[in-house]
Amino acid sequence: MRTLIRPALSLFVLLTVMTGFIYPLVVTGIAQAVFSHEANGSLIGDGTVGSELIGQPFDDPKYFWGRPSATSPVPYNAGASSGSNLGPSNPALAEALRARVEAIRSVHGESLHNIPVDLVTASGSGLDPHVSPVGALYQIDRIANNRHLPRTRVRELVESHIEGRTFGFLGEPRVNILRLNFALDGLEPNE
Amino acid sequence: MTANALLQMVAYFVFLVALAVPLGGYMARVYTHEAGVAQRGLGAVERCLYRLCGIRADEEMTWKRYAFSVLLFNAVGILAVYGLQRLQHFLPLNPVGLGAVSPEVSFNTAVSFASNTNWQAYAGETTLSYLTQMIGLTVQNFVSAATGMAVLVALIRGWTRRTTEGLGSFWVDLTRSTLYILLPLSLVLAIALVSQGVVQTLDPQATVSLLDPWATDAGEIITEQTIARGPAASQVAIKQLGTNGGGFYNVNSAHPLENPTPLSNFLQLLSILLIPAALCFTFGTLVKDKRQGWAIFAAMMLIFVPMTVLTVVAEQSGTPLLSSLGLHENMEGKEVRFGIVNSALWATATTAASNGSVNAMHDSFTPLGGMIPMVLMQLGEIVFGGVGSGLYGMLIYAIMAVFIAGLMVGRTPEYLGKKIEAFEMKMASLVILLPASAVLLGTAIACVLPAGTAPLGNPGIHGFSEILYAFSSGANNNGSAFGGLTVNGTFYSIGIGLCMLVGRYWVIIPVLAIAGSLAKKKTIPISVGTLPTHTPLFVLLLVATIILVGALTFIPALALGPVVEHLTLSNR
């Protein structure tokens, strides 16, 4: 069995070189050459105002709000992703959901519509950049009032930011909240 | 279930079969050294590797020598990953300056990646340096998958060869699996993922300003966001293809930089089952009866499809708590771009395969939605299962099924022309009993020790489910978790670490022993009394055997966890 030691050690070293150095470096090289925007985190603008794939926390009534985030110590901490991991029978989950429903209702009033479920449940990553189209449309009255904008303009803006399912069937329709809020800042009031 | 849910699932199965059939044929040619173009292109690299390592390409190993090679190579890997983590603060490619990982977490992670489990006691972006991720984890992602494929091929040779001791060379099977199958597929997938937005850079994290500065409860104003980056795509590609599942980031494929779009999700989802499904067809080709491969594939699908439907329905139905608040679907722990359907589909695929990557937090699934993944793991990771390991596990169940059929009609059981006798049955029993005992004993011990219950993230019944899920995942080499459980303490690091060792190596050794015993036997010709093993009847018998063994072993434990939780929730 001693004859196995050399193949074991030397094959391990050589496969490490191939799969641990050459492979990731080749992928990095191709990625940086062909898809440098995506490979570096899909950063917006000069790279200092955010990533189009990473959500940001919003609580100002003038902005669209995204999903609750369970990262610590602050929400949307993109250095330490985390979900809430609260189980379905956990009283803490019931409490959190009730508090969020309450908070959303107190700001938006008793709407005819149900509260969109994604606005009151924490995302898996804590960094979800999207809400559902219903989740964004639910907020347009609040935005229009706070920004003194006509309701139809806000609605149009949201509708122009809805991304459909990929190829018409994959995934779910969604709205990127950071992009939407950037576009919102670009609208002039009472134009 | 909605029409779109159905459409996404059907599309998934169609693409899976369309890709798995040709890939299965190609892999068979890799193991019979007839891989055409690939062999001409990469043959020089392969021969060079053998020369440098002193490997004889035509060596024939006995099962004991084969098993010893597997263990030795894996031991080297465990030591290397352990060492890398303990010394990462002295080594380069650590732009964030992360410190040494604790001994118990290092042990756990080393075993976890060598055994193809990829249980995460670490949090990727805050624990491991780029170097550790690259030459520690990525390398193990490749070689642990290749180890599984090698052991499978050795087992198949038990049927294709007669009256010989030789099962082929582990070094050759390992090298060919890596070089001709895993590396080219990973390269293509990694680039495709980058195009969708998965990061691949050696630069440190990016800092961006917040559009709406955030005031903390303490009154501090946060104006910046730090975005962790790294060489993720190269690792994510092999993590899915090799049924490894260990994430680059803490939340794995729920992270927008690890799985940014519905298309990246679809590609990753396909890769999870691709090689395990294709190996069924490799098996059919190698035993020169493709119907045998289709029969095994059909048995896997027969368990997988209903399980997927159940999970989707459970998550779409939500819980009474959600309904009382006017909310109808369970989106806690899920991402908007994937929604319910892709999260549920992923949860079943990743636990049917021993992948264990997640795109939603299983801990927050409804009780029944979270039970299905647990059941799929407890069946022994054989419904597709790990690359190689899933199919060799399934073949053990096929042996079990022909044995039961043999008892019913009073004939010596045989499978693919080889008699199944006492030695094979003893070894097959070990393969089935050892991981199951590890799950139940581990759970029992954790429940009575304070060290086992203190790290629970959820109180009450769901806490028990967290423990049961953890040991089911570890001992069956899956790696997904009910993430509320804090597992970087000593008890779970060591406990789950030991379960992973049992679930991997105490299965590989009996499997290779069966291979060795089968290869020595003569092939018996098919007669009228032979039970055909490619018929719907056999497929049903196989499925029934699996369900029966799984149910007898785990129903009591499941009844104490998710079943009770479901009943209490609905009667509140």
Short mmCIF file of C-alpha atoms in Angstrom, two decimals, chain B residues 91 204 312 352 414 448 455 482 486 546:
data_model
loop_
_atom_site.label_atom_id
_atom_site.label_comp_id
_atom_site.label_asym_id
_atom_site.label_seq_id
_atom_site.Cartn_x
_atom_site.Cartn_y
_atom_site.Cartn_z
CA LEU B 91 -1.25 33.38 3.40
CA PRO B 204 -11.83 43.32 -2.41
CA VAL B 312 -44.94 23.86 -4.34
CA ALA B 352 -33.13 14.96 -3.93
CA GLU B 414 -29.64 -11.87 -9.28
CA VAL B 448 -30.92 15.59 25.54
CA PRO B 455 -27.97 26.82 19.69
CA PHE B 482 -32.58 24.83 8.74
CA THR B 486 -26.20 27.97 15.13
CA ILE B 546 -37.14 2.71 -0.96
#
